[in-house]
Coordinates of C-alpha atoms in Angstrom, one line a residue:
Chain S
M1 CA -0.3 0.1 -0.2
V2 CA 2.9 2.6 1.3
T3 CA 5.0 1.3 -1.7
Y4 CA 2.1 1.7 -4.2
F5 CA 0.9 5.3 -3.2
F6 CA 5.1 7.0 -3.4
R7 CA 4.9 4.8 -7.2
R8 CA 1.9 7.0 -7.5
L9 CA 3.3 10.1 -6.4
L10 CA 6.7 9.6 -8.6
G11 CA 3.9 9.0 -11.8
A12 CA 2.3 12.4 -11.4
I13 CA 6.3 14.4 -11.5
P14 CA 6.3 13.5 -15.6
T15 CA 2.0 14.9 -15.8
I16 CA 3.1 18.3 -13.8
F17 CA 6.1 19.0 -16.1
L18 CA 3.6 18.1 -19.5
I19 CA 0.7 20.4 -17.3
I20 CA 3.2 23.4 -16.7
L21 CA 4.6 23.4 -20.1
I22 CA 1.9 22.9 -21.7
S23 CA -0.2 25.8 -20.4
F24 CA 2.6 28.0 -19.6
F25 CA 3.7 28.2 -23.6
L26 CA -0.8 28.4 -24.7
I27 CA -1.2 30.8 -22.9
R28 CA 1.8 33.0 -24.3
L29 CA 0.6 32.1 -27.7
A30 CA -2.8 33.8 -26.7
P31 CA -2.2 38.2 -28.8
G32 CA -1.3 40.6 -25.9
G33 CA 0.4 41.3 -22.7
P34 CA 0.0 41.7 -19.3
F35 CA 1.5 45.4 -19.8
D36 CA -1.0 46.4 -23.0
F37 CA -3.3 48.9 -21.7
D38 CA -5.8 51.8 -23.3
R39 CA -3.4 54.5 -22.3
T40 CA -0.2 53.5 -24.2
L41 CA 2.7 53.6 -22.0
A42 CA 6.0 55.0 -22.4
P43 CA 8.6 52.9 -24.5
E44 CA 10.7 53.3 -21.4
I45 CA 8.2 51.7 -18.9
Q46 CA 7.4 49.3 -20.7
A47 CA 11.1 47.8 -21.3
N48 CA 11.5 48.0 -17.7
L49 CA 8.8 46.4 -17.1
N50 CA 9.2 43.7 -19.9
A51 CA 13.2 42.9 -18.4
Q52 CA 11.7 43.7 -14.5
Y53 CA 9.5 40.3 -14.8
H54 CA 12.3 38.4 -17.7
L55 CA 9.3 39.0 -20.3
D56 CA 12.2 41.2 -23.0
K57 CA 14.1 37.4 -23.3
P58 CA 12.8 34.8 -25.2
V59 CA 10.0 32.0 -23.9
Y60 CA 12.3 29.9 -23.7
V61 CA 14.5 31.4 -21.3
Q62 CA 11.1 32.9 -19.8
F63 CA 10.7 29.2 -18.7
G64 CA 13.6 28.4 -17.9
Y65 CA 13.6 31.4 -14.7
Y66 CA 9.4 30.3 -14.9
F67 CA 10.3 26.9 -13.9
L68 CA 12.9 27.1 -11.5
D69 CA 10.8 29.6 -9.2
I70 CA 8.2 26.9 -9.2
V71 CA 10.4 24.0 -7.7
Q72 CA 10.9 25.5 -5.5
G73 CA 7.5 26.4 -4.6
D74 CA 7.4 30.4 -5.6
F75 CA 4.4 30.8 -8.1
G76 CA 6.0 34.2 -8.8
P77 CA 4.0 37.6 -8.3
S78 CA 1.0 38.4 -10.0
F79 CA 0.8 41.6 -12.8
Q80 CA -2.6 42.4 -12.2
Y81 CA -3.0 42.9 -8.6
K82 CA 0.0 44.9 -7.6
N83 CA 1.6 43.6 -4.3
Y84 CA 0.5 40.4 -4.1
T85 CA 1.6 37.1 -5.5
V86 CA 0.4 34.7 -7.0
T87 CA 0.3 32.0 -3.6
E88 CA -1.1 34.8 -1.9
L89 CA -4.1 34.7 -4.6
I90 CA -5.0 31.0 -4.6
V91 CA -4.5 30.9 -0.4
Q92 CA -7.2 33.6 -0.6
G93 CA -9.5 31.9 -3.3
F94 CA -8.9 29.1 -2.8
P95 CA -10.8 28.1 0.6
V96 CA -14.2 29.9 -0.8
S97 CA -14.2 27.5 -3.8
L98 CA -13.1 24.5 -1.6
Q99 CA -16.3 25.0 0.1
L100 CA -18.5 25.2 -2.4
G101 CA -16.6 22.4 -4.0
L102 CA -17.5 20.2 -1.8
S103 CA -20.3 21.1 -0.4
A104 CA -22.2 20.5 -4.0
M105 CA -19.9 17.0 -4.3
L106 CA -21.6 15.6 -0.7
L107 CA -25.2 17.4 -1.6
A108 CA -24.2 15.1 -5.1
L109 CA -23.6 12.0 -3.5
L110 CA -26.0 12.0 -1.2
I111 CA -29.0 12.4 -3.6
G112 CA -27.2 10.8 -6.5
V113 CA -27.0 7.6 -4.8
A114 CA -29.8 7.8 -2.9
A115 CA -31.9 8.3 -5.8
G116 CA -30.4 6.5 -8.4
M117 CA -30.8 3.1 -5.5
F118 CA -34.3 4.1 -5.4
A119 CA -35.0 4.2 -9.1
A120 CA -33.1 1.0 -9.3
Y121 CA -35.0 -0.9 -6.8
K122 CA -38.1 0.6 -8.9
Q123 CA -36.7 -1.1 -11.8
N124 CA -39.2 -0.1 -14.8
T125 CA -41.7 1.3 -13.0
R126 CA -43.5 5.2 -13.8
L127 CA -40.8 6.7 -10.8
D128 CA -37.7 5.0 -11.7
H129 CA -38.3 6.9 -15.6
L130 CA -39.3 9.7 -13.2
V131 CA -36.2 10.1 -11.6
M132 CA -35.0 9.6 -14.5
T133 CA -35.6 12.1 -17.3
L134 CA -35.0 13.7 -14.4
S135 CA -31.4 13.0 -14.5
M136 CA -31.2 13.7 -18.5
T137 CA -32.3 16.9 -18.0
G138 CA -30.1 17.8 -15.4
I139 CA -27.5 16.6 -17.8
S140 CA -28.7 18.5 -20.5
I141 CA -29.3 22.2 -19.4
P142 CA -25.5 23.9 -18.9
N143 CA -24.5 26.1 -15.6
F144 CA -24.5 29.3 -17.7
V145 CA -28.4 28.8 -17.7
V146 CA -29.6 27.1 -14.8
A147 CA -27.7 29.9 -12.7
P148 CA -29.5 32.6 -14.3
L149 CA -32.7 30.9 -13.9
L150 CA -32.3 29.8 -10.4
I151 CA -31.7 33.7 -9.9
L152 CA -34.1 34.7 -11.3
I153 CA -36.7 32.4 -9.4
F154 CA -36.0 32.3 -6.0
A155 CA -34.1 35.7 -6.2
I156 CA -36.0 38.1 -8.2
G157 CA -39.5 36.5 -8.6
V158 CA -40.0 34.9 -4.8
S159 CA -36.8 36.7 -3.3
L160 CA -36.0 34.3 -0.8
L161 CA -32.4 34.2 -1.3
P162 CA -29.8 37.2 -2.9
A163 CA -29.2 36.9 -6.6
G164 CA -25.1 37.0 -6.3
G165 CA -22.3 38.2 -3.7
W166 CA -20.4 36.1 -0.9
N167 CA -21.1 38.5 1.8
N168 CA -18.4 36.5 3.8
G169 CA -19.9 32.7 2.8
A170 CA -23.0 33.5 4.5
I171 CA -25.6 30.7 3.9
Q172 CA -28.0 32.1 1.6
N173 CA -25.5 33.6 -0.3
Q174 CA -24.4 29.7 -0.5
I175 CA -27.5 27.7 -1.7
L176 CA -28.1 29.3 -5.4
P177 CA -24.1 28.5 -6.2
I178 CA -23.8 24.7 -4.4
I179 CA -27.4 23.9 -6.4
T180 CA -26.0 25.4 -9.7
L181 CA -23.2 23.4 -9.5
A182 CA -24.4 20.1 -7.7
L183 CA -26.9 19.9 -10.3
P184 CA -25.1 18.2 -12.8
L185 CA -23.3 16.1 -10.8
I186 CA -26.3 14.4 -8.9
A187 CA -28.1 13.6 -12.7
Y188 CA -24.6 11.6 -13.6
I189 CA -23.9 10.6 -10.6
A190 CA -27.9 9.3 -10.2
R191 CA -27.3 7.5 -13.7
I192 CA -24.6 5.9 -12.7
S193 CA -25.8 4.2 -9.2
R194 CA -29.2 2.9 -11.0
S195 CA -27.9 1.0 -13.2
S196 CA -24.5 -0.2 -11.0
M197 CA -27.4 -1.2 -8.8
I198 CA -29.5 -2.9 -11.3
E199 CA -26.7 -4.8 -12.4
V200 CA -25.1 -6.0 -8.5
L201 CA -28.8 -6.3 -7.8
R202 CA -28.7 -9.8 -9.9
M203 CA -26.1 -10.8 -8.4
P204 CA -26.2 -14.7 -7.0
Y205 CA -25.3 -13.4 -2.9
I206 CA -28.2 -10.9 -3.0
R207 CA -30.0 -13.5 -4.0
T208 CA -28.2 -15.6 -0.7
A209 CA -28.7 -13.1 1.4
Y210 CA -33.0 -13.2 0.7
S211 CA -32.4 -16.7 1.7
K212 CA -30.8 -15.9 4.8
G213 CA -34.0 -14.1 5.6
L214 CA -32.9 -11.3 6.0
P215 CA -35.5 -7.4 4.9
S216 CA -34.4 -5.6 1.6
F217 CA -33.8 -2.5 3.1
Y218 CA -30.7 -4.6 5.2
I219 CA -29.6 -6.6 2.2
V220 CA -29.5 -3.2 -0.2
T221 CA -27.6 -0.9 2.4
R222 CA -25.8 -4.2 3.6
H223 CA -24.7 -6.2 0.7
A224 CA -25.9 -4.3 -2.6
L225 CA -24.8 -0.3 -1.0
K226 CA -21.1 -0.7 -1.4
P227 CA -20.4 -2.9 -4.9
T228 CA -22.9 -0.7 -6.0
L229 CA -20.4 2.5 -5.0
L230 CA -17.7 0.9 -7.3
P231 CA -17.9 3.2 -10.3
V232 CA -20.1 5.9 -8.8
I233 CA -16.2 6.3 -6.8
S234 CA -14.4 6.0 -10.0
Y235 CA -16.1 9.0 -11.6
L236 CA -15.8 11.4 -8.9
G237 CA -12.5 11.1 -10.3
P238 CA -13.7 13.3 -13.2
A239 CA -16.6 14.7 -11.2
I240 CA -13.9 17.2 -9.6
A241 CA -12.5 17.9 -12.8
G242 CA -16.0 18.9 -13.8
L243 CA -16.2 20.3 -9.9
I244 CA -13.5 23.1 -11.1
T245 CA -14.2 24.1 -14.2
G246 CA -17.9 24.0 -13.5
S247 CA -17.1 26.6 -10.9
V248 CA -14.9 29.3 -12.9
V249 CA -18.7 29.3 -14.6
V250 CA -20.9 29.8 -11.3
E251 CA -18.2 31.8 -9.7
Q252 CA -18.2 34.1 -12.0
I253 CA -22.0 34.3 -13.1
Y254 CA -22.9 34.4 -8.7
G255 CA -20.2 37.1 -7.9
I256 CA -17.7 35.2 -5.7
P257 CA -14.4 35.6 -4.7
G258 CA -13.6 32.9 -5.7
L259 CA -10.0 31.2 -7.2
G260 CA -12.2 30.6 -11.1
R261 CA -12.9 34.3 -10.6
Y262 CA -9.4 35.0 -9.7
F263 CA -8.5 32.8 -12.7
I264 CA -10.8 34.6 -15.1
Q265 CA -10.1 37.7 -14.6
G266 CA -6.3 36.4 -15.1
A267 CA -6.6 35.1 -17.9
L268 CA -8.7 38.1 -19.6
N269 CA -5.7 40.2 -18.4
R270 CA -2.8 38.2 -19.7
D271 CA -1.7 37.8 -16.3
Y272 CA 0.6 34.5 -16.9
T273 CA 1.9 34.2 -13.8
L274 CA -1.5 34.3 -12.0
V275 CA -2.8 32.1 -15.0
M276 CA 0.3 29.3 -14.5
G277 CA -0.5 29.5 -11.3
V278 CA -3.9 28.4 -11.0
V279 CA -3.6 25.8 -13.6
V280 CA -0.9 24.1 -11.7
F281 CA -3.0 24.1 -8.5
Y282 CA -5.4 22.7 -9.7
G283 CA -3.6 19.8 -11.5
I284 CA -2.1 19.0 -8.4
L285 CA -5.3 18.7 -6.5
I286 CA -7.0 17.2 -9.8
I287 CA -3.8 14.2 -10.1
A288 CA -4.2 13.9 -5.7
L289 CA -7.8 13.5 -5.9
N290 CA -7.7 11.3 -7.9
L291 CA -5.2 9.4 -6.0
I292 CA -7.2 9.2 -3.0
V293 CA -10.8 7.5 -5.5
D294 CA -7.9 5.1 -6.1
L295 CA -7.0 3.9 -2.5
L296 CA -10.8 4.4 -1.5
Y297 CA -11.6 1.1 -4.3
G298 CA -9.3 -1.0 -2.4
W299 CA -11.6 -0.7 0.9
L300 CA -14.5 -1.1 -1.6
D301 CA -13.7 -4.4 -2.9
P302 CA -11.0 -6.4 -1.2
Q303 CA -10.4 -8.1 -4.6
I304 CA -8.7 -5.4 -6.0
R305 CA -6.6 -4.6 -3.6
L306 CA -3.2 -3.4 -4.6
H307 CA -0.3 -5.8 -3.7
G308 CA 1.9 -4.5 -6.4
R309 CA 2.4 -6.7 -9.2
S310 CA -0.5 -8.9 -8.9
N311 CA 0.9 -13.3 -10.8
V312 CA -2.7 -13.7 -11.0
R313 CA -4.3 -13.0 -13.8
Chain W
M1 CA -46.2 -19.2 2.7
D2 CA -48.7 -19.6 5.5
N3 CA -48.0 -22.0 8.5
T4 CA -51.0 -24.1 8.7
I5 CA -50.8 -27.4 8.5
D6 CA -51.2 -29.7 12.1
A7 CA -50.6 -32.9 10.9
Q8 CA -48.6 -34.7 12.4
N9 CA -44.8 -35.3 10.4
V10 CA -46.1 -33.1 7.3
L11 CA -43.8 -30.2 7.4
M12 CA -44.7 -28.4 3.9
R13 CA -47.9 -29.1 1.6
V14 CA -47.4 -27.4 -2.0
Q15 CA -51.0 -27.3 -3.8
Q16 CA -51.7 -26.9 -7.6
L17 CA -48.5 -24.6 -7.0
T18 CA -48.4 -22.6 -10.9
V19 CA -45.7 -19.5 -11.1
E20 CA -45.7 -17.9 -14.2
F21 CA -42.9 -15.2 -15.3
P22 CA -44.1 -12.3 -17.8
I23 CA -41.7 -12.9 -21.4
Q24 CA -40.6 -9.5 -22.5
S25 CA -42.5 -9.3 -26.3
T26 CA -40.2 -8.6 -28.8
K27 CA -42.7 -6.7 -31.0
I28 CA -43.6 -2.9 -30.1
F29 CA -46.9 -3.5 -30.2
S30 CA -48.1 -6.9 -29.1
L31 CA -51.9 -7.3 -27.1
G32 CA -51.8 -8.1 -23.1
K33 CA -48.8 -9.7 -21.9
Q34 CA -47.7 -13.2 -22.3
N35 CA -46.7 -15.2 -19.6
F36 CA -44.4 -18.8 -19.7
Q37 CA -45.5 -21.1 -17.1
A38 CA -42.5 -22.4 -15.1
L39 CA -43.8 -24.6 -13.0
S40 CA -48.3 -25.8 -13.1
N41 CA -50.8 -27.7 -11.1
V42 CA -47.7 -28.7 -8.5
S43 CA -48.9 -31.2 -5.6
F44 CA -47.3 -33.0 -2.9
E45 CA -46.3 -33.3 0.3
I46 CA -43.0 -33.3 2.8
R47 CA -42.7 -35.0 5.1
Q48 CA -40.4 -34.8 9.1
G49 CA -36.5 -36.4 8.5
V50 CA -36.9 -37.0 4.4
T51 CA -34.7 -36.5 1.8
L52 CA -36.6 -35.3 -1.2
G53 CA -35.1 -35.7 -4.8
I54 CA -36.6 -33.8 -7.4
V55 CA -34.7 -34.5 -10.5
G56 CA -35.7 -33.5 -14.4
E57 CA -33.8 -32.2 -17.9
S58 CA -32.8 -28.7 -18.0
G59 CA -35.3 -26.1 -18.0
S60 CA -38.6 -29.2 -16.4
G61 CA -39.0 -26.0 -13.2
K62 CA -36.5 -27.5 -10.8
T63 CA -35.4 -24.7 -9.6
T64 CA -38.5 -22.8 -10.3
L65 CA -39.4 -24.7 -7.7
A66 CA -36.4 -24.8 -5.3
R67 CA -36.9 -20.7 -5.0
T68 CA -40.3 -21.4 -5.0
L69 CA -40.2 -23.4 -1.8
A70 CA -37.6 -21.1 -0.2
G71 CA -39.9 -17.7 -0.4
L72 CA -37.9 -16.9 -3.0
I73 CA -40.6 -16.4 -5.5
E74 CA -44.5 -15.9 -5.6
P75 CA -45.9 -18.2 -6.5
T76 CA -49.3 -17.0 -9.0
V77 CA -51.7 -19.6 -7.8
G78 CA -51.5 -22.0 -5.2
S79 CA -49.8 -21.8 -1.8
V80 CA -47.2 -23.3 -0.1
S81 CA -47.9 -24.3 3.5
I82 CA -45.5 -24.9 6.3
A83 CA -46.6 -27.1 10.1
K84 CA -47.0 -24.8 12.9
N85 CA -43.7 -24.4 14.1
I86 CA -42.0 -23.8 11.2
T87 CA -40.2 -19.7 11.3
P88 CA -39.9 -19.9 7.3
T89 CA -36.9 -17.1 7.7
R90 CA -35.0 -19.1 9.9
D91 CA -35.8 -23.1 9.5
I92 CA -36.1 -23.1 5.3
Q93 CA -32.4 -22.4 4.3
F94 CA -31.3 -22.6 1.1
V95 CA -27.5 -24.0 -0.9
F96 CA -27.1 -22.6 -3.8
Q97 CA -25.7 -24.1 -7.1
D98 CA -23.2 -21.3 -7.8
S99 CA -21.0 -22.1 -4.4
L100 CA -18.5 -19.0 -5.1
A101 CA -21.0 -16.8 -6.7
A102 CA -23.4 -16.8 -3.6
L103 CA -20.6 -15.6 -1.6
N104 CA -20.5 -12.0 -1.2
P105 CA -17.2 -11.3 -2.2
R106 CA -17.2 -8.3 0.0
M107 CA -17.1 -10.9 3.2
T108 CA -15.4 -12.5 5.1
V109 CA -16.5 -16.1 6.2
E110 CA -17.1 -15.0 9.7
Q111 CA -19.4 -12.4 8.0
L112 CA -21.1 -14.7 5.6
I113 CA -21.4 -17.5 8.4
L114 CA -23.0 -15.0 10.9
E115 CA -24.6 -12.7 9.1
P116 CA -28.2 -14.2 9.7
L117 CA -27.2 -14.8 13.9
D118 CA -26.8 -10.6 13.2
Y119 CA -30.6 -10.2 12.4
Q120 CA -31.9 -13.0 13.4
L121 CA -30.2 -12.5 17.5
P122 CA -29.0 -9.2 18.0
K123 CA -28.5 -10.4 20.9
M124 CA -26.3 -12.6 21.2
D125 CA -22.7 -11.8 22.9
V126 CA -18.9 -11.3 21.0
Q127 CA -17.8 -15.2 22.7
Q128 CA -20.9 -17.1 21.9
R129 CA -20.7 -16.3 18.8
Q130 CA -17.0 -17.2 18.2
Q131 CA -18.5 -20.5 19.8
K132 CA -21.1 -20.8 17.2
L133 CA -18.7 -19.8 14.6
K134 CA -16.3 -22.6 16.0
Q135 CA -18.3 -25.3 15.5
S136 CA -20.2 -24.9 12.7
M137 CA -16.7 -24.3 11.3
E138 CA -15.4 -27.7 12.2
Q139 CA -18.7 -29.4 11.8
V140 CA -18.9 -29.0 7.6
G141 CA -15.0 -29.2 7.5
L142 CA -13.2 -25.7 7.1
D143 CA -10.2 -24.4 9.8
Y144 CA -11.6 -22.1 12.4
A145 CA -7.9 -19.9 11.4
Q146 CA -9.2 -19.2 8.2
R147 CA -12.0 -17.3 9.3
Q148 CA -10.9 -13.6 8.4
R149 CA -10.6 -14.8 4.5
Y150 CA -12.5 -13.6 1.9
A151 CA -14.2 -16.5 -0.5
H152 CA -12.1 -16.5 -3.7
E153 CA -9.8 -17.1 -1.5
F154 CA -11.0 -20.4 -1.4
S155 CA -11.4 -23.9 -3.7
G156 CA -14.9 -24.7 -5.3
G157 CA -15.3 -27.7 -2.1
Q158 CA -14.4 -25.3 0.2
C159 CA -16.6 -22.5 -0.8
Q160 CA -19.4 -24.9 -1.1
R161 CA -19.3 -25.8 2.9
I162 CA -19.3 -22.4 3.6
G163 CA -22.4 -22.2 2.1
I164 CA -23.7 -25.2 4.6
A165 CA -22.0 -23.7 7.4
R166 CA -24.2 -20.6 6.5
A167 CA -27.4 -22.1 5.7
M168 CA -26.9 -24.3 8.9
I169 CA -26.0 -21.6 11.3
T170 CA -29.4 -20.2 12.0
E171 CA -29.9 -24.6 12.7
P172 CA -33.2 -24.9 9.6
E173 CA -35.7 -27.6 9.9
I174 CA -35.5 -27.5 5.7
L175 CA -32.0 -27.2 3.9
I176 CA -33.4 -27.0 0.1
C177 CA -29.7 -28.1 -1.6
D178 CA -30.1 -26.8 -5.3
E179 CA -27.7 -29.2 -7.4
P180 CA -25.0 -28.0 -4.7
V181 CA -22.9 -30.4 -6.1
S182 CA -22.3 -29.9 -10.1
A183 CA -19.8 -27.9 -9.8
L184 CA -17.1 -29.9 -8.2
D185 CA -14.9 -32.3 -9.1
V186 CA -16.3 -36.2 -8.1
S187 CA -14.1 -36.1 -5.7
V188 CA -15.0 -33.2 -3.9
R189 CA -18.9 -33.8 -4.8
A190 CA -18.8 -37.1 -2.6
Q191 CA -17.4 -35.7 0.6
V192 CA -20.0 -32.8 0.4
I193 CA -23.3 -35.3 -0.6
N194 CA -21.7 -37.4 2.4
L195 CA -21.6 -34.4 4.3
L196 CA -24.8 -33.0 3.6
K197 CA -25.9 -37.0 4.5
D198 CA -24.1 -36.6 8.5
L199 CA -26.0 -32.8 9.3
Q200 CA -29.2 -35.0 8.3
S201 CA -28.7 -37.6 10.5
Q202 CA -26.7 -35.6 13.7
H203 CA -29.7 -33.0 13.3
G204 CA -32.8 -34.5 12.1
L205 CA -32.6 -32.1 8.8
T206 CA -35.2 -33.1 6.7
L207 CA -33.5 -32.2 2.8
I208 CA -34.8 -31.4 -0.4
F209 CA -31.8 -32.3 -2.8
I210 CA -32.2 -31.1 -7.0
A211 CA -30.1 -32.4 -9.0
H212 CA -29.8 -33.4 -13.3
D213 CA -27.1 -36.9 -11.8
L214 CA -29.5 -39.3 -11.4
S215 CA -27.4 -41.6 -9.4
L216 CA -26.6 -38.5 -6.6
V217 CA -29.9 -38.4 -6.5
R218 CA -31.3 -42.4 -5.9
F219 CA -28.3 -42.3 -3.6
I220 CA -29.3 -39.2 -1.7
S221 CA -33.2 -39.5 -1.0
D222 CA -36.0 -41.7 -0.2
E223 CA -38.2 -40.1 -2.0
I224 CA -38.2 -37.9 -5.7
I225 CA -40.5 -36.4 -8.8
V226 CA -39.7 -36.1 -11.7
L227 CA -40.7 -33.0 -13.4
Y228 CA -41.1 -32.4 -16.8
R229 CA -41.9 -29.4 -18.5
G230 CA -43.3 -27.8 -14.9
R231 CA -45.2 -31.2 -14.1
I232 CA -45.2 -33.5 -11.8
V233 CA -45.0 -36.2 -14.4
E234 CA -44.3 -39.1 -11.5
Q235 CA -43.4 -39.2 -7.6
G236 CA -42.5 -41.6 -4.8
H237 CA -40.2 -43.7 -3.3
T238 CA -37.2 -43.3 -4.9
E239 CA -36.5 -47.4 -5.1
Q240 CA -40.1 -48.2 -6.8
V241 CA -40.0 -45.5 -8.9
F242 CA -36.2 -46.3 -10.3
N243 CA -37.0 -49.7 -10.7
H244 CA -40.8 -49.7 -11.8
P245 CA -40.6 -46.3 -13.4
G246 CA -44.7 -45.8 -14.6
H247 CA -43.9 -43.0 -17.0
P248 CA -42.1 -43.0 -19.9
Y249 CA -40.6 -39.7 -19.3
T250 CA -39.0 -41.6 -15.8
R251 CA -37.8 -44.6 -18.1
A252 CA -35.9 -42.0 -20.6
L253 CA -34.5 -40.2 -18.6
I254 CA -33.1 -43.5 -16.7
E255 CA -31.7 -45.2 -19.2
V256 CA -30.1 -42.1 -20.6
E257 CA -27.7 -42.2 -17.6
P258 CA -24.3 -43.2 -19.2
R259 CA -22.8 -46.8 -17.5
P260 CA -19.4 -47.2 -17.0
D261 CA -20.2 -51.0 -19.4
P262 CA -18.9 -50.4 -22.8
E263 CA -20.8 -53.2 -24.5
F264 CA -24.2 -51.9 -23.4
E265 CA -23.5 -48.4 -24.5
R266 CA -22.1 -49.1 -27.8
Q267 CA -25.6 -51.1 -28.2
R268 CA -27.9 -48.0 -27.0
V269 CA -30.8 -47.1 -29.4
P270 CA -31.1 -42.9 -28.5
V271 CA -34.3 -42.1 -26.8
P272 CA -35.7 -39.2 -29.2
I273 CA -35.3 -35.5 -27.6
R274 CA -37.9 -32.7 -27.9
S275 CA -39.5 -33.1 -31.2
Q276 CA -40.1 -30.9 -34.2
N277 CA -44.2 -31.0 -34.6
E278 CA -44.5 -31.2 -30.5
L279 CA -45.4 -26.9 -30.9
E280 CA -47.9 -27.9 -33.0
I281 CA -49.8 -30.0 -30.6
S282 CA -52.7 -28.5 -28.8
E283 CA -52.6 -27.0 -24.9
L284 CA -54.5 -29.4 -23.7
A285 CA -52.7 -32.5 -24.5
C286 CA -49.9 -34.2 -22.2
V287 CA -46.9 -32.6 -21.9
Y288 CA -45.2 -35.0 -23.1
V289 CA -47.0 -36.5 -25.9
G290 CA -44.7 -34.8 -28.5
R291 CA -41.8 -37.3 -27.3
C292 CA -43.7 -40.5 -26.0
K293 CA -43.2 -43.7 -28.0
N294 CA -46.4 -45.0 -26.3
R295 CA -48.8 -42.2 -27.1
Q296 CA -52.8 -43.0 -28.2
S297 CA -55.5 -40.2 -29.7
K298 CA -56.3 -39.9 -26.0
C299 CA -53.4 -38.3 -25.3
T300 CA -53.3 -35.3 -27.0
Q301 CA -57.0 -34.2 -26.3
R302 CA -56.3 -33.8 -22.1
Q303 CA -53.6 -33.6 -19.8
P304 CA -53.2 -36.9 -17.6
E305 CA -54.6 -36.2 -13.9
Q306 CA -52.1 -37.8 -11.7
R307 CA -52.8 -41.1 -10.1
V308 CA -52.3 -44.0 -7.2
L309 CA -50.4 -46.9 -9.1
S310 CA -48.9 -48.1 -5.4
D311 CA -48.5 -47.1 -2.2
K312 CA -45.3 -45.7 -3.2
Q313 CA -45.5 -44.2 -6.6
N314 CA -47.9 -41.8 -8.4
V315 CA -47.7 -41.0 -11.7
A316 CA -49.8 -38.8 -14.7
C317 CA -50.0 -40.9 -17.9
F318 CA -53.0 -43.2 -18.6
Y319 CA -50.8 -45.6 -19.4
P320 CA -48.4 -46.1 -17.6
L321 CA -45.3 -48.8 -18.3
K322 CA -46.0 -52.5 -16.5
Y323 CA -43.6 -54.6 -15.4
P324 CA -44.3 -58.5 -15.0
K325 CA -45.3 -59.4 -11.4

């Protein structure tokens, strides 16, 4: 288990290097630069600024400087938010995004798995069809449509909840963004857990459980739940990536000071270091969470516990 | 299932049992639902301490019958009654054919065997439970030291022993074994059969034993039921039925059994399998008429009722086979 963990950590290094390499050159391919303002700067000041941030050097030299910094854990200064380093901005924005993302994930798991298992238990009845129709709707509607709709209904229509803003994380400010983030996840998880549970319920050992005289609810929770969760868990990796990209849009719409908003602002302003910092940070985050997902697998299914390379086919 | 039997010795009574399964229509516009009758009008009694063998070819309804007796399938028509002192969830237990698949791969042997107790006797303390586990594992020839292992770490025969230990933990009255050894090799098969016999004599178990291996059924059972396409065509005492089968189907079944005699095998006359024109025969006809060598016009008109051939044998045939006295 421990060797497996460290092997995976080592394996992550080339992945992260590629993320840095590709995104570094991609952002520099975009037209314009961080110091193109509406009013033109004096050429000397422009030259000074460029020299200060090594922007006058060839791109591969810039990459060298940047890479040396990042290896030492330094994401560099932000080009736009003066007097802030990128690390400071991440530390400021990430807790907000994390809180939203985690709440949405938990909500989606609870409702999605429950709805999926319920639909599977009632397979091919009207209730099953209803749950599946709703989830198809949830998958089809993009979050940039859901968010304004929710604002229209709950903020403007019945004025129960604020239309946006963070308000230091007050609960009523969080409800709409969390729902917006969670909806497509709920829908996906419901579909995955439904089909997984249908398969599990047909297993011979479920019949054995019935023959032991155990009641249905006990069988579903004790025998069917864990194997049903396996495909859901493996979906969590992509789901986290989806949450992060989703939060970029959702934070922008609701005006939430999370990392996603810094990311969009950074991209628009050609704030090279900020964009790079967020990309690398998210990259590491996704790799780490995927590793956790894989470790969870072993707990759910003793047959795929990771003892290193197996000699059994 | 109802607890209504008060008669002495009778543990279970099956009356006019019919089980139907819906057929999924492949047409988009179909008129009404179609049903497949897996069992039709099956009636018999099971007495305490007896081993009842159920035989028949694939698709004859053996497994459906076993699962209905265990309460895993609801009867469409008819009833399964049990004796008053029997609690179905505790006193009727089931041993499955595919021993590995029938065990939850995420549970250790200890959890697998003790689970029925978790639910039925939740107050039992840890020491009693371990005592019980040790006793039941040793009883079926498993090593108590291996209780923390998972099912996939055992061989097929050992898995079936786990299945039997699990079934026996609630001290049932009736053990239903659905082809318990057909997935095992011959030497292990004998061990498991002997284990079942030992358990029966120690605990006064009533066994319902399903198999397609006739010699096995002959060895283990006191009474047998012969099923053909969901109907009982013959039932009675094992030796009587084997020595003097009354139904042509029973005789065909006995005759197709391979014998360890090359001379006999060389001269064997093949028994007809289902004939093509079987489908065209009216639904009212005897189920066996399509394959029957002795059929007469009466056989195509209606289904024969069960009739008593002797005090040890019932047969559903208008013209049962006769033997010289």
